[in-house]
Short mmCIF file of C-alpha atoms in Angstrom, two decimals:
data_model
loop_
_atom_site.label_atom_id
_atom_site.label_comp_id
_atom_site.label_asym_id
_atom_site.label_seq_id
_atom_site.Cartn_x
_atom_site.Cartn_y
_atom_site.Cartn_z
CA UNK A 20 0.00 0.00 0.00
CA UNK A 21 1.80 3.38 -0.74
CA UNK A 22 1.85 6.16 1.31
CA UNK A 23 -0.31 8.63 -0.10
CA UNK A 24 -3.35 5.96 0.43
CA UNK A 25 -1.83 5.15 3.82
CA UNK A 26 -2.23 9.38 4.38
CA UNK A 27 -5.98 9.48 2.57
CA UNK A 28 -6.91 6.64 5.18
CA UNK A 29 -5.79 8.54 7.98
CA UNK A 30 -7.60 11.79 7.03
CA UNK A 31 -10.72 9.59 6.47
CA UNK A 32 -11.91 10.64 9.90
CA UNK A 33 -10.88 14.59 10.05
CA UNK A 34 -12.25 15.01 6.57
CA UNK A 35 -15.93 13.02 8.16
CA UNK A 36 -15.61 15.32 11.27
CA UNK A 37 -15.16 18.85 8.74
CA UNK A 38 -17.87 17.79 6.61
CA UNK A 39 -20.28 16.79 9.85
CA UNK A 40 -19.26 20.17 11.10
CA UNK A 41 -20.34 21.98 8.21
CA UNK A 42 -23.52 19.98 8.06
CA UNK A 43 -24.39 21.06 11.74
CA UNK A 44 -23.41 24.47 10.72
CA UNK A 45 -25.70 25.00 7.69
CA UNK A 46 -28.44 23.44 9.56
CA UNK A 47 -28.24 25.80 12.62
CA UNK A 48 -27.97 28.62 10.24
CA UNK A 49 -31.35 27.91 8.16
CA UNK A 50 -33.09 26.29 10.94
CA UNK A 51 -32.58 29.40 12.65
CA UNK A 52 -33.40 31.34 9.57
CA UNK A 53 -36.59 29.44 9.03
CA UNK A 54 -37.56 30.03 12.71
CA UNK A 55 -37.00 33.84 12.16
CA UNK A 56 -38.80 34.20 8.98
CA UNK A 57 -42.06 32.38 11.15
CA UNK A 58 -42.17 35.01 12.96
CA UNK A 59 -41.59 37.80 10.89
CA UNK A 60 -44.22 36.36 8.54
CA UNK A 61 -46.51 36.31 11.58
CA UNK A 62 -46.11 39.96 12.74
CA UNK A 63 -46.41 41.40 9.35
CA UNK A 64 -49.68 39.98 9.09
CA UNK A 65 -50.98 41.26 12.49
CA UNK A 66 -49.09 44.61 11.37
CA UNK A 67 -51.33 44.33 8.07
CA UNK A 68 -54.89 43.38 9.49
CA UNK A 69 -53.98 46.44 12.27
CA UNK A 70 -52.89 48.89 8.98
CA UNK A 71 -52.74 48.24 5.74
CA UNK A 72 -51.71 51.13 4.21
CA UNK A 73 -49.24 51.91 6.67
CA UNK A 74 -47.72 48.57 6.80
CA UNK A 75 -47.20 47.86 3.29
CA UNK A 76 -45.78 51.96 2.36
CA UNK A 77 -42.15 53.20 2.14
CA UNK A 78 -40.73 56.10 0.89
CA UNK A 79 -38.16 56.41 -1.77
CA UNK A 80 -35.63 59.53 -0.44
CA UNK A 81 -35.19 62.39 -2.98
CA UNK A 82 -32.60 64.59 -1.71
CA UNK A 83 -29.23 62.95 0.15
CA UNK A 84 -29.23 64.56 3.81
CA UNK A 85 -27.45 67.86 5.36
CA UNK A 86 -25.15 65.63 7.68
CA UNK A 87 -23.63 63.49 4.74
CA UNK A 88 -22.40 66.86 3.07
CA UNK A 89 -21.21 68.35 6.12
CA UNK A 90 -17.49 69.93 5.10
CA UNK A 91 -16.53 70.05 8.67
CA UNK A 92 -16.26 66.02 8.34
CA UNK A 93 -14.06 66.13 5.83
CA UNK A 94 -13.82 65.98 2.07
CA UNK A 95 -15.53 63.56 -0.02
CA UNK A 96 -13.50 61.51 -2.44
CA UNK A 97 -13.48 58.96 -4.99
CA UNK A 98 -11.40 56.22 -5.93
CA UNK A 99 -11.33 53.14 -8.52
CA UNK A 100 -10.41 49.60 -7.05
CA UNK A 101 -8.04 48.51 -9.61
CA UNK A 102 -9.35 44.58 -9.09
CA UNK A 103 -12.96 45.05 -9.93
CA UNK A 104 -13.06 48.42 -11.54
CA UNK A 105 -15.65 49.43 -9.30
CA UNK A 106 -16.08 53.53 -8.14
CA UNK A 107 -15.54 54.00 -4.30
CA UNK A 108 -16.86 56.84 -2.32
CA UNK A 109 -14.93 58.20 0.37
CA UNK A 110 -14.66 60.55 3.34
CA UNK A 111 -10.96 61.86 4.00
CA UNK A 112 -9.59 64.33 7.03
CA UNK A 113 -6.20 64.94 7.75
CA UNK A 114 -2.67 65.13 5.95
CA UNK A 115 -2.30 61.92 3.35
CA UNK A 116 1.41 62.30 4.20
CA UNK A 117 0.68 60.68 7.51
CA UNK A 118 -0.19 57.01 8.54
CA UNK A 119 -3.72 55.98 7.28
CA UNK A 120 -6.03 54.66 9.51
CA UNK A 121 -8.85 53.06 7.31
CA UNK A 122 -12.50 52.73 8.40
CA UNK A 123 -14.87 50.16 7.65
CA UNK A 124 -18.70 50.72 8.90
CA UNK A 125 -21.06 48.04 9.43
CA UNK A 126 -24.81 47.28 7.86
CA UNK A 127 -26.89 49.62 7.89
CA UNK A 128 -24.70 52.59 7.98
CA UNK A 129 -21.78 54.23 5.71
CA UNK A 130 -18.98 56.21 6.04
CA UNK A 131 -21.19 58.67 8.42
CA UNK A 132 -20.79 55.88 11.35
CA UNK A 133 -17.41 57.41 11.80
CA UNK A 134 -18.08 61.14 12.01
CA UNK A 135 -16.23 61.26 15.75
CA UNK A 136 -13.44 59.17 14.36
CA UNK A 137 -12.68 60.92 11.56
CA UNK A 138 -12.25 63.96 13.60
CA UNK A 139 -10.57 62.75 16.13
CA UNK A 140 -7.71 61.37 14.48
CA UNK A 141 -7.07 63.69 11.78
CA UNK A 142 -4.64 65.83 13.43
CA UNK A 143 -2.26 62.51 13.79
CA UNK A 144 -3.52 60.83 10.99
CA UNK A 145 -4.84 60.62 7.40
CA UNK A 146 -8.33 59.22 8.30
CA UNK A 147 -10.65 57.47 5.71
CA UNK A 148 -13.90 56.23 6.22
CA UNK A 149 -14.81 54.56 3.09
CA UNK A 150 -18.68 53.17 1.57
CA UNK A 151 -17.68 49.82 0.87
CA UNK A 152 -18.78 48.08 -2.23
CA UNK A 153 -23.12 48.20 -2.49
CA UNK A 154 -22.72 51.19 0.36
CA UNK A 155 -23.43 54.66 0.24
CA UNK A 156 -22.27 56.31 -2.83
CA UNK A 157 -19.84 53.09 -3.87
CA UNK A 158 -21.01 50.94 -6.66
CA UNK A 159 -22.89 48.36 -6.07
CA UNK A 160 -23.06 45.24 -8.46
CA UNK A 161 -26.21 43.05 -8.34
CA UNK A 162 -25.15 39.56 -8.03
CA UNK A 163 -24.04 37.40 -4.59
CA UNK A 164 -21.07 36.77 -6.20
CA UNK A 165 -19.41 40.17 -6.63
CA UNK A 166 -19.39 40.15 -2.63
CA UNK A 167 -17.25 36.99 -1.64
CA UNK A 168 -14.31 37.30 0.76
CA UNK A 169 -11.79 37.40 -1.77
CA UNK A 170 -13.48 40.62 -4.10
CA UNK A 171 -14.32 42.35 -0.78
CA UNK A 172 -10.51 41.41 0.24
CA UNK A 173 -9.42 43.08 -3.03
CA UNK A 174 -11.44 46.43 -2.42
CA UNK A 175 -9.50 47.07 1.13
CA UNK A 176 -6.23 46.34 -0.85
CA UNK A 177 -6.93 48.61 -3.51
CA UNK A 178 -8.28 51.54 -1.28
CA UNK A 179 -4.97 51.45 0.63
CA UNK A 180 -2.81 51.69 -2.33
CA UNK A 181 -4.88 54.02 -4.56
CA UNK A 182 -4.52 56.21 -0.91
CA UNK A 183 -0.91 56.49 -1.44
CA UNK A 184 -0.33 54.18 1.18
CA UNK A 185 1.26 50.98 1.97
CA UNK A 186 -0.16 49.35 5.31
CA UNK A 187 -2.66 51.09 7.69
CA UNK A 188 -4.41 51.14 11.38
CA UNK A 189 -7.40 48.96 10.13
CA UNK A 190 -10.75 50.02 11.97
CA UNK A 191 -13.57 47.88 11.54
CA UNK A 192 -17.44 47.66 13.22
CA UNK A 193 -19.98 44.67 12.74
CA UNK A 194 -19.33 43.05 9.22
CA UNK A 195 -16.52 46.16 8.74
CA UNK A 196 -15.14 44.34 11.80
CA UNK A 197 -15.66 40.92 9.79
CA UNK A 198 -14.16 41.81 7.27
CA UNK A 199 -11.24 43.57 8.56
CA UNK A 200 -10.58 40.08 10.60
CA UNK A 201 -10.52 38.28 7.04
CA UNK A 202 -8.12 40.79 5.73
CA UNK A 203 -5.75 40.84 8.44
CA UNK A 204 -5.66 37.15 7.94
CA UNK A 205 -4.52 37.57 4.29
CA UNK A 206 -2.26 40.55 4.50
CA UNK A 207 -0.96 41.19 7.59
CA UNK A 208 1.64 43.05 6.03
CA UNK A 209 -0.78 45.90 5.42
CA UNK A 210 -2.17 45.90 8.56
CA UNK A 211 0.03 47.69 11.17
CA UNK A 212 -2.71 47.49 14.44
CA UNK A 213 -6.17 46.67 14.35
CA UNK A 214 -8.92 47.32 15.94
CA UNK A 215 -12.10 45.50 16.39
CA UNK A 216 -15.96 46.52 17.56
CA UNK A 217 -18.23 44.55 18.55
CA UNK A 218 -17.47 41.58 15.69
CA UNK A 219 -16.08 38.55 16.83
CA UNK A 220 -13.01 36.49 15.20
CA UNK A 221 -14.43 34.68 12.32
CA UNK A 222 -13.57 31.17 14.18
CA UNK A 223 -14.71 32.11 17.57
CA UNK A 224 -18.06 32.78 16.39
CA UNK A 225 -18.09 29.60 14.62
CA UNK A 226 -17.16 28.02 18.03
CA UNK A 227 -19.60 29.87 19.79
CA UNK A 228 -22.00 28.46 17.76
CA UNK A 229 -21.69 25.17 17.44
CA UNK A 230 -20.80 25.15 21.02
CA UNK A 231 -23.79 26.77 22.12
CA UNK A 232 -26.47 26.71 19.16
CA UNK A 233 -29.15 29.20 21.10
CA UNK A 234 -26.69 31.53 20.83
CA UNK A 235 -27.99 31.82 17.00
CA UNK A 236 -31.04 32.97 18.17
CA UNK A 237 -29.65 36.43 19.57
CA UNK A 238 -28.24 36.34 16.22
CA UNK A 239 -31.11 35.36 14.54
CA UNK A 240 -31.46 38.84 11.94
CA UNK A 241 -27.84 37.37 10.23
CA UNK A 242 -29.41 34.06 9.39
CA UNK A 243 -32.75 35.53 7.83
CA UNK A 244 -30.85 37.52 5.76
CA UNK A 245 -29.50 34.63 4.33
CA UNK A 246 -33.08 33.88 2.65
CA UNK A 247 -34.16 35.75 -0.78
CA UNK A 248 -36.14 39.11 -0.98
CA UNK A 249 -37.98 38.29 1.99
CA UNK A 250 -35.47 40.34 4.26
CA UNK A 251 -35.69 43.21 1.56
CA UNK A 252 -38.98 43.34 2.09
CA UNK A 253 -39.48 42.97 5.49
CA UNK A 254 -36.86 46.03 5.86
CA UNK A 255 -38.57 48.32 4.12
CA UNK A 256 -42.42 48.00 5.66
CA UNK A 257 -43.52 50.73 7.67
CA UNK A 258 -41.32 53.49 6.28
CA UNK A 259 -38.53 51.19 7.10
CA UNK A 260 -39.29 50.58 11.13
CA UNK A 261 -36.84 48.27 11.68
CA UNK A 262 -33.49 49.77 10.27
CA UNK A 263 -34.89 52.69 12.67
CA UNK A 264 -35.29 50.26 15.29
CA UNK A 265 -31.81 48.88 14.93
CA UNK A 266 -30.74 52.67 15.42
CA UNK A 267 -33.09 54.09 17.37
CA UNK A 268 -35.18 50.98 19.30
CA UNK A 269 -35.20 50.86 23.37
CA UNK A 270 -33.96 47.45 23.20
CA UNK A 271 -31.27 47.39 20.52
CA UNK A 272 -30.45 51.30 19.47
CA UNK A 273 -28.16 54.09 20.86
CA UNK A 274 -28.56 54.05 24.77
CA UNK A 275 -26.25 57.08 25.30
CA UNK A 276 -28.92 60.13 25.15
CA UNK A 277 -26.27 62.29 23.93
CA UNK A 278 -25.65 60.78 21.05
CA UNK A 279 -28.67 59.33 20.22
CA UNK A 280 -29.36 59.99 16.37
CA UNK A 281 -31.23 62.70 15.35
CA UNK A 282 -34.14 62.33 12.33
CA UNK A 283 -31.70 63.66 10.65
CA UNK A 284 -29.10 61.78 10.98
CA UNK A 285 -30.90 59.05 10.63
CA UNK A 286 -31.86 60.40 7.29
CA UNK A 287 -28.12 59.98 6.52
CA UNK A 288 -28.21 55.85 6.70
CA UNK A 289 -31.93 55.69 5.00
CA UNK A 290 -31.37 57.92 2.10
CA UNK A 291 -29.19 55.20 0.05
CA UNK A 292 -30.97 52.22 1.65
CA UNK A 293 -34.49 53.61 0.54
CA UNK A 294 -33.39 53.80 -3.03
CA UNK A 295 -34.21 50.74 -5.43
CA UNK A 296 -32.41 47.52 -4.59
CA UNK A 297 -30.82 50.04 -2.40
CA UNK A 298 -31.10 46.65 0.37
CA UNK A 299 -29.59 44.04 -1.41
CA UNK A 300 -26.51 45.04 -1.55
CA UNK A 301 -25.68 45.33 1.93
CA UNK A 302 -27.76 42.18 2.87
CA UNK A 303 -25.13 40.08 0.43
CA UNK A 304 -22.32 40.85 2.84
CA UNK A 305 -24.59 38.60 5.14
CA UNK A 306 -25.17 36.01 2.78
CA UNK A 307 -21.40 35.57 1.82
CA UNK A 308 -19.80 36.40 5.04
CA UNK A 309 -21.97 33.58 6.84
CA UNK A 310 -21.48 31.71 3.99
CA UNK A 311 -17.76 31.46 5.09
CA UNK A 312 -18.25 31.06 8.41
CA UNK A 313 -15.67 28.18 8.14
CA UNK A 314 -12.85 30.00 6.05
CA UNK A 315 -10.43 30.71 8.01
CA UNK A 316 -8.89 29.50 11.91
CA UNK A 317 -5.53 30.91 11.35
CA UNK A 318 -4.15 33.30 13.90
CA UNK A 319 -4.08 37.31 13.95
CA UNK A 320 -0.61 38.43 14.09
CA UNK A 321 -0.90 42.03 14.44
CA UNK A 322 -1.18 44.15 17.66
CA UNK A 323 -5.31 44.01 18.05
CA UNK A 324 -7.38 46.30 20.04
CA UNK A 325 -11.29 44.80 20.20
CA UNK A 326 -13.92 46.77 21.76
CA UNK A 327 -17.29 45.45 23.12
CA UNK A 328 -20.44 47.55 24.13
CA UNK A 329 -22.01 45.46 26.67
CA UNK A 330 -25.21 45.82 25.94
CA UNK A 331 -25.29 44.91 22.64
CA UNK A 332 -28.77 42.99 21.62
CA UNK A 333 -27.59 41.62 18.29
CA UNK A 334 -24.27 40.03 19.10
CA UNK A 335 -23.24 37.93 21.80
CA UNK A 336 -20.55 39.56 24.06
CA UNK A 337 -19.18 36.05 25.05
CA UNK A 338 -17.92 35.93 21.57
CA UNK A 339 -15.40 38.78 22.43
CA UNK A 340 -13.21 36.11 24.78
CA UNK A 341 -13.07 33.34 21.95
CA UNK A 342 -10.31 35.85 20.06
CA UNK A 343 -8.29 34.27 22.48
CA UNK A 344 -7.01 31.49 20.41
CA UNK A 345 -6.82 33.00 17.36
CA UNK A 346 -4.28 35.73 18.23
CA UNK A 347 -0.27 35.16 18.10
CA UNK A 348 0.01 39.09 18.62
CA UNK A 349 -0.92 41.08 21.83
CA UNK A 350 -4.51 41.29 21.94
CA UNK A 351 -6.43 43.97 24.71
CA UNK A 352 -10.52 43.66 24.64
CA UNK A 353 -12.45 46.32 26.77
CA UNK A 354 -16.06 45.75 27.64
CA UNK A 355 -18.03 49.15 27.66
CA UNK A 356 -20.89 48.78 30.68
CA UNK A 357 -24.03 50.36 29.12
CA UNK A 358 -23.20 50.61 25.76
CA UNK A 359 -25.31 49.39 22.74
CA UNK A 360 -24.07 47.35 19.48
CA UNK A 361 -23.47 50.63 17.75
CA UNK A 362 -20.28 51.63 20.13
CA UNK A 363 -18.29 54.29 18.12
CA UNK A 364 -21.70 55.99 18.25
CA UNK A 365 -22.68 55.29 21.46
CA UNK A 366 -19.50 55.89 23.16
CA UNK A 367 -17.49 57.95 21.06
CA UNK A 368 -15.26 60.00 23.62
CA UNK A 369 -14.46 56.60 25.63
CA UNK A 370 -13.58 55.00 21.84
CA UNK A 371 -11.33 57.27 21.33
CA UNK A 372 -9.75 57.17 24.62
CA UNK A 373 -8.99 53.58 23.99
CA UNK A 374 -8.07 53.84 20.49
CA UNK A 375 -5.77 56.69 21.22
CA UNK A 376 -4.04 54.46 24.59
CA UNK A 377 -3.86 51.60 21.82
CA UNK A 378 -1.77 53.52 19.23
CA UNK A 379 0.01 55.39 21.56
CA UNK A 380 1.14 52.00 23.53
CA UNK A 381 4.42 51.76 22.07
CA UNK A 382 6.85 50.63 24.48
CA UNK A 383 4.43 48.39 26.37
CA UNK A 384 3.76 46.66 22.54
CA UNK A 385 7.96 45.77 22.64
CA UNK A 386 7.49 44.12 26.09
CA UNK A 387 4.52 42.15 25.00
CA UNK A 388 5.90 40.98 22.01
CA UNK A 389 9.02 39.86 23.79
CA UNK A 390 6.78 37.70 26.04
CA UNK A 391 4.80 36.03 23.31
CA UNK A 392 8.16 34.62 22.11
CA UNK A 393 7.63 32.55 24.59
CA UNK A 394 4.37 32.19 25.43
CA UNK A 395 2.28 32.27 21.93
CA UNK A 396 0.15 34.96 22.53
CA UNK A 397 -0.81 37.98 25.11
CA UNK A 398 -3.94 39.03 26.22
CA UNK A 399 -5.49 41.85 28.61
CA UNK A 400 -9.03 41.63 29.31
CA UNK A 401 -10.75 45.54 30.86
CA UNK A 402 -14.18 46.25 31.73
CA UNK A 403 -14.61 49.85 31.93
#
């Protein structure tokens, strides 16, 4: 018998334990995501027999919104990903000649979600909050397949070379966090620190998941988006009520009273989302970043910052401690008491603070990579 059936033999079990594990995976997801569409199916009827009209009526926004042309932001760019020849919108403050710290925002928002950030960095760095592809003013192509890992990937490449740069302090919130996990993975070498909110480490949710399937159910909006035009729909009913209640809502919105959004601001995320298959774009970073739920276990090697609001009602803040085994580089994760899913909203003076301890944590950073010579990894846990 030679070898390489002697090695296929051997595999035979790992390769039966993957492929159960993806079973279990993809039946969690849709069983959830069948579960979740009963029940939105159920209140839209009650919503309907209550008010028809006013269940079944959106509006389709006109005019884009005051607060996404405010100059005091910063100044609105463009730029063309050389990989998919796609148009990018941008939002740029500071001098290009200094380190760029790249922002990626979450769904629903845009480059808007980082109005504090942009600010606040600008005098040290050359801050850019971008609309990724299908966001904001970016182009958006139509089909599930022109939003896989790789093509999304591309577009954070591209942006930080069309910037002038080489590498960058990568900044990344719900799926922006994601995604920013993913690229780290694949090109560390253009990631100098990176920082994290509220979006766990691709594997640890995975783990979290299987470990603990209920846990899907506080996640339950990420596997209904995984089903066709129902989620578009159900999004837009009532003048779009629920993207408002993601925002706005008691249970899930901005808890800080401060900062709670204005109409309009508000205006500023619904303008592009109200427009025709204005929805679908966004939703498909959903349906492919779930869809590679099981892509990558391979350890984060840059200095990472991760930042949880505790009171987030969409993700599960357990997930925040499962980075633990994915990181070879110093990792520090602060839990924010009181703070909802949308944190660099919610909290943006105590982000910052942390952000600016993170990057300005130099000589600590040669100490702790010292240690993890010898002990793998470093990690500092902070509730503040």
């Amino acid at each position: 018998m030679s070898n390489s059936v002697i090695v296929d033999l051997l595999l035979i079990p790992t390769r039966l334990c993957l492929w159960f594990q993806s079973v279990l995976y993809w039946f969690l997801v849709y069983g959830t995501a069948g579960i979740t569409a009963g029940l939105v199916l159920t209140r839209i009827a009650w919503r309907a027999l209550k008010d028809p009209y006013g269940t079944f009526q959106w509006t389709v926004r006109k005019k884009q919104p005051a607060c996404l042309r405010d100059p005091t932001l910063g100044k609105h760019g463009y730029l063309w990903g050389r990989s998919s020849g796609l148009r990018f919108h941008y939002v740029t403050k500071g001098d290009s000649r200094k380190p760029l710290m790249l922002f990626l925002h979450g769904f629903p928002e845009n480059w808007y979600s980082w109005r504090y950030q942009l600010c606040g960095f600008s005098g040290q760095y050359h801050t850019v909050a971008m609309d990724l592809r299908g966001c904001g003013d970016s182009d958006a192509p139509s089909q599930l397949e022109d939003y896989s890992l790789e093509k999304l990937c591309y577009d954070i490449r591209d942006a930080i070379d069309e910037l002038g740069h080489t590498s960058c302090v990568l900044v990344g919130h719900d799926w922006g966090g994601m995604l920013a996990w993913h690229f780290t993975l694949e090109r560390p070498d253009m990631v100098q620190r990176l920082v994290i909110m509220n979006a766990p480490h691709p594997a640890s949710w995975l783990d979290a998941v299987l470990r603990r399937p209920s846990e899907l159910l506080r996640c339950g909006h990420a596997c209904f988006f995984q089903l066709p035009a129902l989620p578009e729909f159900t999004l837009s009913l009532e003048d779009f009520k629920l993207v408002r209640s993601l925002l706005c809502g008691g249970r899930g919105g901005i808890r800080n009273r401060a900062r709670r959004l204005t109409e309009a601001q508000l205006e500023g995320y619904l303008y592009r989302l109200s427009q025709p298959g204005g929805l679908t774009a966004p939703l498909n970073y959903y349906r492919s970043l779930l869809s590679n739920a099981l892509y990558k276990h391979q350890e984060v090697e840059v200095p990472c910052l991760l930042i949880w609001g505790e009171a987030d009602s969409i993700l599960v803040e357990g997930m925040s401690g499962g980075t633990r085994p994915y990181a070879r580089g110093s990792v520090t994760l602060h839990t924010i008491p009181g703070c909802s899913h949308w944190v660099q909203q919610d909290q943006p003076e105590k982000v910052n603070q942390l952000l600016w301890e993170f990057l300005l944590d130099r000589e600590k950073d040669v100490e702790r990579c010292s240690a993890r010579r010898g002990a793998g990894w470093a990690i500092k846990w902070t509730r503040e």
